[in-house]
Amino acid sequence: MKLKTSLRQNLKFQAMVLLLSIAGGVYLILEKGLSLSSMKSMIISMSHIYALVLALWLMAHGLITIPRNRWNEGNILQNLNHYYLKVPKLVDTLEDTRISFKEDILQVLILKNNFTSSAVEENFAYRDWILNLANQVPSELEESVGRQYVHSDARSITREQLNEAFMNTLTYSFQGHMYKLRAYNSEYDTLLANVSRLQTLLEAKATEDPEERLRIMSSFGGLISPSANFYLQCYAKPVLARLLSIFLFVISFVIIQSEFFHSTKFSIVNIIVFKTGIHNHNLFQAIFSGILFLYMLFCSLNSLTRLKIFNMYHLVPGHSDPVSTCFYVSYIARLTIPLSYNFLTFFTDRSSIFEDWYGKSIHLTGLFDLMNSWVPRLLLIPVVLTTFNVYERLKKRIGLHSDMYGAWADFDDEEQLLNDENNMDSRNNRRELVIAEAKRTIAMELNRRNQTSRIHLRSFALQNAADSTYERNMQDFNLSLFGGINNRIDTYHDDNSTALVINADVQGLWSRLGGAVNNFKDAVQSRIARNSSYRDDPLDSYEYDEDAQENLVL
């Protein structure tokens, strides 16, 4: 049934392509006549228009989101909430991928236990194949899945089922889920590291005691002193991020204006190059053009990685799968050529070898020339949609809000999680609940990793695992996250975290015992005083009761 459906959909697509090809051929015959060179030029023009539309749409989204994200980095608390809003969806996706991968691992373990014995001659056909898959199973998952293995008919695989088609399907599913899990784990680890770093900076910034602040900042390590690192992380970097954001906003405006007025003397890029005399200096012209074009290409590729329709491809530093690597390499080449020619249109004089070779095909007919001229001017449409976050509302109005039609235009932005509410108070309440739930999730994950010793230095980026302040920093950080919604970071908030520091030089045995008793009593009281326990319920089940009225510091 699935094969028939796939063939039917493929035939529909091929029929549409054939129909468009026939229409293009008829138009070409009427316009230029039928020849081999004109056919080649028509193919180049059609591929250019398709790639140009995709590249400009992706670039328009990146021209807005990249400077906006840099601006958010200028505020530590705002940047922290920016990461918190990503947590629920990432955790759900990670758990779903882990469950699917465990099902594939279970099948591999069943095959390994039943069909890899060298004593049975029939097992030699797929023995190496099965063992190769078994060797790729992560050790931590193999142990947990192995305990689920039971010899029952529901989980058994017969020898009749074991064939080449079954092994191909299992291998494809196994490797796909393995690469996805590796990518989501890497993204989750990076998210935890960023949240831990920003939370530590907030604690250091909210502390008035200089010694306590130095103790917190000493956990970062590095070549500079904790005091200098504090001013660098809390003041210098945010200011530099805001300045970089303003610079990128200016470049984005220059590109958008030049796209709208391309091939005219009103293009800002054309004015900068020809009116200031940069075109007379090859080095300066190459530097200016290179920076501008690389920024355009980077915006397109950055948006490509966030487009939901391509969320099956992931880039992991040092561990990217071959399919994802080939996909992104091919799209880099696919987007570079149309963006390169589009960059040339910023100038009134674009005489070059590239124009002589590629421009002849683009300007083959009046229709292709008209499309190449007006498609860049339509860049304002996705720019406006991205600036005001109206993708979701627009799709609702035109009836494209279903899963079938939604993914083509969706970007993986946390802002869209909150745009489906019309009431501002409801959006704010939902945002507070998402952040509160993310705090609990991250706190439990850091506690679990700390207890199982699976990671040692990620939360505070310590360079020395034997640092005597590591345990105190971890306790303070987990305590601040586990405090729930009512936990505050204000300078006037007097936590009991300072009671955890015991000066061994001035305290004797009785003072240490007394401090331990006081710490135990304070911990019990703080645990009892919590007015909201952790609930592993979906966010949509909340009715904004007293949980939404709690005092969340944003």
XYZ file of C-alpha atoms in Angstrom:
554
model
C 0.000 0.000 0.000
C 2.798 2.410 0.900
C 4.636 1.518 -2.301
C 1.560 2.280 -4.409
C 1.051 5.597 -2.636
C 4.702 6.547 -3.117
C 4.606 5.633 -6.802
C 1.391 7.599 -7.290
C 2.853 10.712 -5.646
C 6.077 10.367 -7.628
C 4.165 10.053 -10.893
C 2.180 13.192 -10.064
C 5.392 15.098 -9.453
C 7.005 13.824 -12.650
C 3.856 14.733 -14.588
C 3.989 18.285 -13.235
C 7.660 18.572 -14.197
C 6.906 17.237 -17.678
C 4.027 19.672 -18.095
C 6.190 22.620 -17.066
C 8.967 21.439 -19.394
C 6.565 21.250 -22.323
C 5.213 24.713 -21.542
C 8.751 26.083 -21.276
C 9.735 24.418 -24.545
C 6.734 25.878 -26.375
C 7.496 29.342 -24.993
C 11.153 29.025 -25.993
C 10.267 27.979 -29.550
C 7.940 30.952 -29.942
C 10.434 33.400 -28.398
C 13.866 32.294 -29.621
C 13.434 29.221 -31.735
C 14.500 25.684 -30.940
C 18.255 25.061 -30.763
C 20.715 23.282 -28.501
C 22.180 26.504 -27.097
C 18.766 27.999 -26.378
C 17.656 24.795 -24.630
C 20.781 24.886 -22.475
C 20.186 28.529 -21.627
C 16.554 27.830 -20.722
C 17.584 25.061 -18.305
C 20.147 27.370 -16.693
C 17.568 30.148 -16.392
C 14.901 27.929 -14.820
C 17.338 26.482 -12.289
C 18.612 29.998 -11.530
C 15.124 31.371 -10.836
C 14.282 28.453 -8.533
C 17.551 28.737 -6.603
C 17.285 32.548 -6.488
C 13.808 32.460 -4.942
C 14.938 29.961 -2.305
C 18.191 31.796 -1.559
C 16.559 35.218 -1.213
C 13.742 33.883 0.962
C 16.236 32.217 3.300
C 18.511 35.259 3.254
C 15.627 37.588 4.157
C 14.904 35.563 7.268
C 18.568 35.522 8.274
C 19.018 39.260 7.732
C 16.539 39.866 10.568
C 17.077 36.955 12.970
C 20.889 37.076 13.144
C 21.110 40.736 14.288
C 18.116 40.153 16.576
C 19.842 37.224 18.286
C 23.024 39.247 18.729
C 20.938 42.004 20.316
C 19.464 39.492 22.780
C 22.986 38.488 23.785
C 23.482 42.035 25.044
C 21.126 41.291 27.952
C 22.158 38.297 30.056
C 18.701 37.643 31.497
C 16.981 38.050 28.150
C 19.514 35.746 26.534
C 18.994 33.177 29.305
C 15.222 33.216 28.756
C 15.907 32.881 25.028
C 17.627 29.557 25.748
C 14.984 28.480 28.264
C 12.273 28.797 25.618
C 14.102 26.225 23.493
C 14.237 23.581 26.216
C 10.729 21.979 26.161
C 10.637 21.304 22.440
C 14.230 20.075 22.352
C 13.648 17.729 25.296
C 10.509 16.282 23.686
C 12.298 15.738 20.379
C 15.287 14.190 22.139
C 13.127 11.756 24.100
C 11.095 10.755 21.029
C 14.289 10.088 19.086
C 15.766 8.097 21.968
C 12.638 5.916 22.200
C 12.664 5.234 18.451
C 16.375 4.431 18.546
C 15.846 2.030 21.460
C 13.282 0.125 19.402
C 15.845 -0.290 16.626
C 18.498 -1.325 19.157
C 16.141 -3.958 20.537
C 15.731 -5.482 17.091
C 19.500 -5.468 16.573
C 20.072 -7.210 19.916
C 17.452 -9.831 19.084
C 19.177 -10.496 15.772
C 22.558 -10.638 17.480
C 21.388 -13.189 20.048
C 19.554 -15.421 17.577
C 21.311 -15.181 14.216
C 25.036 -14.683 14.814
C 26.039 -18.084 16.088
C 28.825 -19.626 14.025
C 27.465 -23.096 14.742
C 24.460 -22.587 12.448
C 25.295 -22.447 8.758
C 22.240 -20.335 7.825
C 23.478 -17.489 10.026
C 26.488 -16.683 7.828
C 24.392 -14.753 5.270
C 23.731 -11.733 7.505
C 26.092 -12.409 10.418
C 28.631 -9.681 9.595
C 25.849 -7.238 8.793
C 24.174 -7.808 12.164
C 27.451 -7.635 14.092
C 28.331 -4.381 12.340
C 25.067 -2.839 13.550
C 25.564 -4.252 17.043
C 29.006 -2.658 17.279
C 27.438 0.753 16.598
C 25.057 0.509 19.570
C 26.071 2.955 22.344
C 27.135 1.121 25.480
C 24.835 3.074 27.812
C 21.784 2.291 25.673
C 22.774 -1.321 25.073
C 22.663 -2.036 28.795
C 19.250 -0.441 29.340
C 17.692 -1.991 26.241
C 19.226 -5.377 27.028
C 17.204 -5.550 30.224
C 14.019 -5.143 28.190
C 14.778 -8.094 25.940
C 12.443 -11.040 26.583
C 12.026 -14.245 24.632
C 8.432 -13.889 23.509
C 6.575 -14.118 20.249
C 5.836 -10.397 20.307
C 9.557 -9.559 20.215
C 10.859 -12.470 18.177
C 12.126 -12.297 14.603
C 11.691 -15.433 12.548
C 14.135 -16.681 9.955
C 11.528 -16.059 7.257
C 11.434 -12.368 8.192
C 15.204 -12.069 7.995
C 15.975 -11.076 4.420
C 17.801 -8.334 2.581
C 14.788 -6.000 2.489
C 14.299 -6.350 6.259
C 17.979 -5.643 6.936
C 18.000 -2.627 4.609
C 14.970 -1.142 6.349
C 16.431 -1.797 9.796
C 19.823 -0.339 8.838
C 18.254 2.803 7.403
C 16.095 3.335 10.499
C 18.919 2.461 12.917
C 21.485 4.791 11.396
C 18.966 7.593 10.899
C 17.880 7.529 14.541
C 21.486 7.170 15.707
C 22.608 10.289 13.820
C 19.545 12.223 14.991
C 20.132 11.236 18.612
C 23.775 12.249 18.337
C 22.785 15.630 16.890
C 20.094 16.332 19.494
C 22.400 15.252 22.319
C 25.063 17.639 21.062
C 22.530 20.468 20.832
C 21.215 19.669 24.317
C 24.716 19.634 25.806
C 25.441 23.001 24.211
C 22.171 24.364 25.567
C 22.969 23.136 29.080
C 26.421 24.703 28.922
C 25.004 28.058 27.813
C 22.303 28.047 30.491
C 24.802 27.107 33.204
C 27.205 29.836 32.117
C 24.539 32.546 31.970
C 22.991 31.489 35.279
C 26.413 31.688 36.919
C 26.943 35.170 35.478
C 23.585 36.281 36.870
C 24.514 34.981 40.312
C 27.857 36.778 40.186
C 26.237 40.000 39.010
C 23.570 39.864 41.740
C 26.135 39.307 44.520
C 27.279 42.412 46.370
C 30.033 40.661 48.313
C 33.276 40.965 46.274
C 34.759 37.788 47.766
C 31.652 35.779 46.948
C 31.669 37.190 43.436
C 35.297 36.200 42.927
C 34.527 32.719 44.243
C 31.733 32.321 41.702
C 33.787 33.678 38.805
C 36.790 31.526 39.700
C 34.825 28.542 38.437
C 35.250 29.801 34.861
C 39.020 29.438 34.964
C 40.910 30.938 32.045
C 44.036 33.025 31.706
C 42.649 36.241 33.187
C 41.803 36.914 36.809
C 38.259 36.285 38.141
C 37.737 40.015 38.681
C 38.709 40.897 35.111
C 36.685 37.960 33.808
C 33.626 39.254 35.673
C 33.762 42.650 33.973
C 34.522 41.012 30.639
C 31.627 38.534 30.780
C 29.016 40.742 32.454
C 29.730 44.139 30.916
C 32.191 44.107 28.011
C 30.725 41.184 26.046
C 27.090 42.401 26.261
C 28.130 45.842 25.031
C 30.138 44.305 22.191
C 27.164 42.089 21.304
C 24.892 45.131 21.083
C 27.431 46.991 18.934
C 27.785 43.966 16.654
C 23.999 43.742 16.410
C 23.749 47.389 15.348
C 26.509 46.837 12.778
C 24.702 43.785 11.365
C 21.396 45.661 11.277
C 23.080 48.378 9.213
C 24.512 45.808 6.796
C 21.105 44.112 6.553
C 19.461 47.438 5.727
C 22.090 48.140 3.058
C 21.485 44.735 1.456
C 17.683 45.050 1.553
C 17.792 48.558 0.073
C 20.242 47.469 -2.629
C 18.036 44.497 -3.512
C 15.046 46.767 -4.005
C 16.988 49.331 -6.068
C 19.329 46.873 -7.779
C 20.832 47.774 -11.159
C 20.156 51.456 -10.466
C 22.274 54.349 -9.252
C 20.191 54.510 -6.057
C 21.639 51.243 -4.731
C 23.643 51.957 -1.562
C 26.214 49.297 -2.438
C 26.680 50.874 -5.860
C 27.071 54.317 -4.263
C 29.648 53.052 -1.734
C 31.771 51.321 -4.367
C 31.696 53.882 -7.172
C 31.170 57.198 -5.384
C 33.831 56.678 -2.711
C 36.470 55.419 -5.132
C 36.718 51.893 -3.706
C 36.519 50.466 -7.230
C 39.916 52.022 -7.946
C 41.566 49.898 -5.224
C 41.289 46.188 -5.909
C 42.162 45.139 -2.360
C 39.555 47.367 -0.679
C 36.964 46.416 -3.262
C 37.637 42.706 -2.689
C 37.425 43.083 1.111
C 34.179 45.069 0.998
C 32.542 42.798 -1.569
C 33.745 39.647 0.191
C 32.370 40.681 3.593
C 29.017 41.675 2.116
C 28.627 38.549 -0.006
C 29.756 36.177 2.749
C 27.202 37.741 5.091
C 24.467 37.198 2.492
C 25.511 33.569 2.042
C 25.787 32.993 5.792
C 22.265 34.365 6.333
C 20.892 31.932 3.751
C 22.687 28.911 5.189
C 21.791 29.844 8.766
C 18.112 29.969 7.815
C 18.468 26.694 5.925
C 19.558 24.911 9.110
C 16.474 26.273 10.906
C 13.919 25.382 8.231
C 11.660 22.647 9.567
C 11.235 20.909 6.235
C 14.962 20.068 6.351
C 15.093 19.077 10.034
C 16.156 15.564 9.042
C 19.666 16.866 8.307
C 21.933 17.811 11.193
C 25.491 19.070 11.461
C 27.391 17.884 14.536
C 30.983 19.050 15.097
C 33.176 16.093 14.224
C 30.260 13.613 14.026
C 28.049 14.679 11.107
C 26.533 11.841 9.109
C 27.470 11.561 5.416
C 23.941 12.322 4.182
C 23.689 15.602 6.097
C 27.196 16.604 5.066
C 26.473 16.011 1.381
C 23.149 17.828 1.674
C 24.626 21.008 3.120
C 27.640 20.936 0.804
C 25.342 20.628 -2.205
C 23.121 23.463 -1.004
C 26.121 25.691 -0.386
C 27.035 25.215 -4.045
C 23.400 25.535 -5.119
C 22.875 28.849 -3.315
C 26.270 30.384 -4.053
C 25.862 30.808 -7.820
C 22.475 32.620 -7.837
C 23.518 34.791 -4.885
C 26.771 35.629 -6.681
C 24.929 36.872 -9.733
C 22.373 38.614 -7.533
C 25.249 40.421 -5.827
C 26.462 41.671 -9.210
C 23.068 43.262 -9.832
C 23.752 45.703 -6.975
C 26.015 47.636 -9.356
C 25.187 49.608 -12.460
C 28.383 48.411 -14.140
C 28.755 44.661 -13.732
C 30.943 43.836 -16.712
C 32.822 40.629 -15.907
C 33.523 37.166 -17.233
C 30.809 35.793 -14.949
C 28.298 38.241 -16.446
C 29.314 37.277 -19.995
C 28.981 33.554 -19.285
C 26.049 33.397 -16.875
C 24.174 36.600 -17.710
C 23.468 35.581 -21.301
C 21.432 32.621 -20.087
C 19.602 34.661 -17.448
C 18.575 37.313 -19.988
C 17.672 34.764 -22.656
C 14.012 35.803 -22.901
C 11.883 38.663 -21.673
C 10.109 36.481 -19.097
C 13.294 35.250 -17.421
C 14.752 38.754 -17.512
C 11.596 40.138 -15.880
C 11.611 37.488 -13.156
C 15.301 38.033 -12.409
C 14.569 41.752 -12.078
C 11.500 41.560 -9.819
C 12.205 38.551 -7.604
C 14.853 40.470 -5.560
C 12.404 43.331 -5.044
C 9.940 40.910 -3.475
C 12.504 40.393 -0.708
C 10.520 42.885 1.374
C 7.700 40.358 1.837
C 9.654 37.747 3.877
C 11.495 40.582 5.644
C 8.198 41.989 6.917
C 6.911 38.512 7.806
C 10.037 37.792 9.837
C 10.271 41.205 11.481
C 6.740 41.122 12.870
C 6.499 37.310 13.332
C 3.360 36.975 11.219
C 4.091 33.578 9.645
C 1.682 31.717 11.931
C -1.083 34.300 11.684
C -0.768 34.447 7.899
C -0.980 30.670 7.553
C -4.080 30.625 9.754
C -5.758 33.238 7.574
C -5.111 31.365 4.329
C -5.854 27.937 5.818
C -2.341 26.461 5.753
C -2.009 25.771 9.456
C -2.143 21.978 9.196
C 0.948 19.787 9.451
C 0.696 18.958 5.760
C 1.260 22.541 4.632
C 2.945 24.042 7.664
C 6.522 22.797 7.440
C 7.438 24.440 4.146
C 7.420 27.932 5.631
C 8.211 27.251 9.276
C 11.475 28.200 10.891
C 12.570 26.722 14.187
C 12.170 29.925 16.209
C 11.070 29.918 19.816
C 9.116 33.151 19.230
C 6.588 31.247 17.145
C 5.708 29.153 20.179
C 4.034 32.216 21.645
C 2.512 33.808 18.555
C -0.533 31.563 18.410
C -2.147 33.450 21.299
C -4.103 36.617 20.631
C -4.162 37.899 24.184
C -0.969 39.500 25.498
C -1.607 38.327 29.063
C -2.055 34.748 27.879
C 1.203 34.946 25.950
C 3.050 36.293 28.959
C 1.588 33.626 31.241
C 2.489 30.892 28.802
C 6.003 32.286 28.454
C 6.435 32.280 32.224
C 5.212 28.696 32.446
C 7.558 27.559 29.673
C 10.535 29.195 31.386
C 9.579 27.758 34.781
C 9.200 24.270 33.312
C 12.526 24.624 31.512
C 14.243 25.599 34.774
C 12.956 22.469 36.482
C 13.954 20.267 33.550
C 17.497 21.628 33.382
C 17.923 21.465 37.158
C 16.936 17.790 37.225
C 19.198 17.012 34.270
C 22.198 18.709 35.880
C 21.484 16.927 39.152
C 21.231 13.580 37.366
C 24.483 14.124 35.507
C 26.212 15.253 38.656
C 25.058 12.196 40.591
C 25.945 9.707 37.880
C 29.251 11.491 37.119
C 28.607 11.352 33.404
C 29.787 14.911 32.952
C 32.167 16.698 35.251
C 33.005 20.143 34.020
C 30.343 21.144 31.544
C 28.149 23.221 33.824
C 30.891 25.542 35.024
C 33.638 24.874 32.462
C 36.204 24.060 35.160
C 39.691 23.224 33.991
C 40.606 21.398 37.163
C 38.207 18.744 38.426
C 39.850 18.858 41.836
C 38.957 22.512 42.337
C 37.740 22.854 45.887
C 34.999 25.304 44.879
C 33.393 23.020 42.312
C 31.044 21.242 44.693
C 29.937 24.479 46.330
C 29.279 26.080 42.946
C 27.250 23.098 41.797
C 25.194 23.105 44.995
C 24.522 26.836 44.726
C 23.554 26.556 41.072
C 21.225 23.595 41.559
C 19.688 25.277 44.602
C 18.970 28.410 42.574
C 17.289 26.405 39.833
C 15.394 24.065 42.128
C 13.916 26.999 43.977
C 11.005 27.028 41.513
C 9.220 30.096 40.258
C 9.676 32.058 43.479
C 13.474 31.906 43.323
C 14.882 35.391 42.879
C 18.282 36.677 41.920
C 17.834 40.231 43.228
C 20.598 41.717 45.314
C 18.275 42.168 48.277
C 17.304 38.502 48.255
C 19.134 36.917 51.144
C 19.595 33.226 50.401
C 21.145 30.742 52.741
C 23.806 29.858 50.213
C 26.459 31.663 52.216
C 25.811 29.255 55.068
C 27.260 26.506 52.895
C 30.723 28.068 53.076
C 32.514 26.994 56.241
C 35.793 28.537 57.214
C 37.824 25.656 58.538
C 40.506 27.934 59.951
C 38.303 29.686 62.513
C 35.665 27.087 63.280
C 36.151 24.173 65.551
C 34.406 20.859 65.818
C 31.287 22.199 67.575
C 30.875 25.087 65.147
C 31.133 22.716 62.195
C 28.535 20.402 63.719
C 26.286 23.358 64.451
C 26.657 24.614 60.904
C 25.781 21.190 59.527
C 22.631 21.036 61.691
C 21.611 24.533 60.610
C 22.162 23.674 56.960
C 20.052 20.538 57.316
C 17.271 22.495 59.053
C 17.321 25.234 56.403
C 17.228 22.686 53.592
C 14.188 20.938 55.133
C 12.392 24.239 55.674
C 13.073 25.402 52.123
C 11.835 22.088 50.770
C 8.615 22.280 52.803
C 8.107 25.936 51.951
C 7.894 25.301 48.242
C 4.367 25.953 47.175
C 4.592 24.149 43.850
C 6.087 20.759 43.214
C 7.297 19.518 39.894
C 4.580 18.420 37.531
C 5.418 16.526 34.398
C 2.245 17.628 32.644
C 1.956 19.124 29.178
C 1.875 22.904 29.108
C -1.478 22.970 27.368
C -3.096 21.375 30.434
C -2.364 24.436 32.567
C -5.299 26.711 33.211
C -3.156 29.557 34.472
C -4.131 29.106 38.092
C -1.892 30.007 40.997
C 1.126 28.717 39.054
C 0.765 31.564 36.589
C 0.499 34.098 39.394
C 3.773 33.163 41.017
C 6.448 35.807 41.036
C 8.734 34.859 38.156
C 11.665 37.196 37.629
C 12.191 37.730 33.912
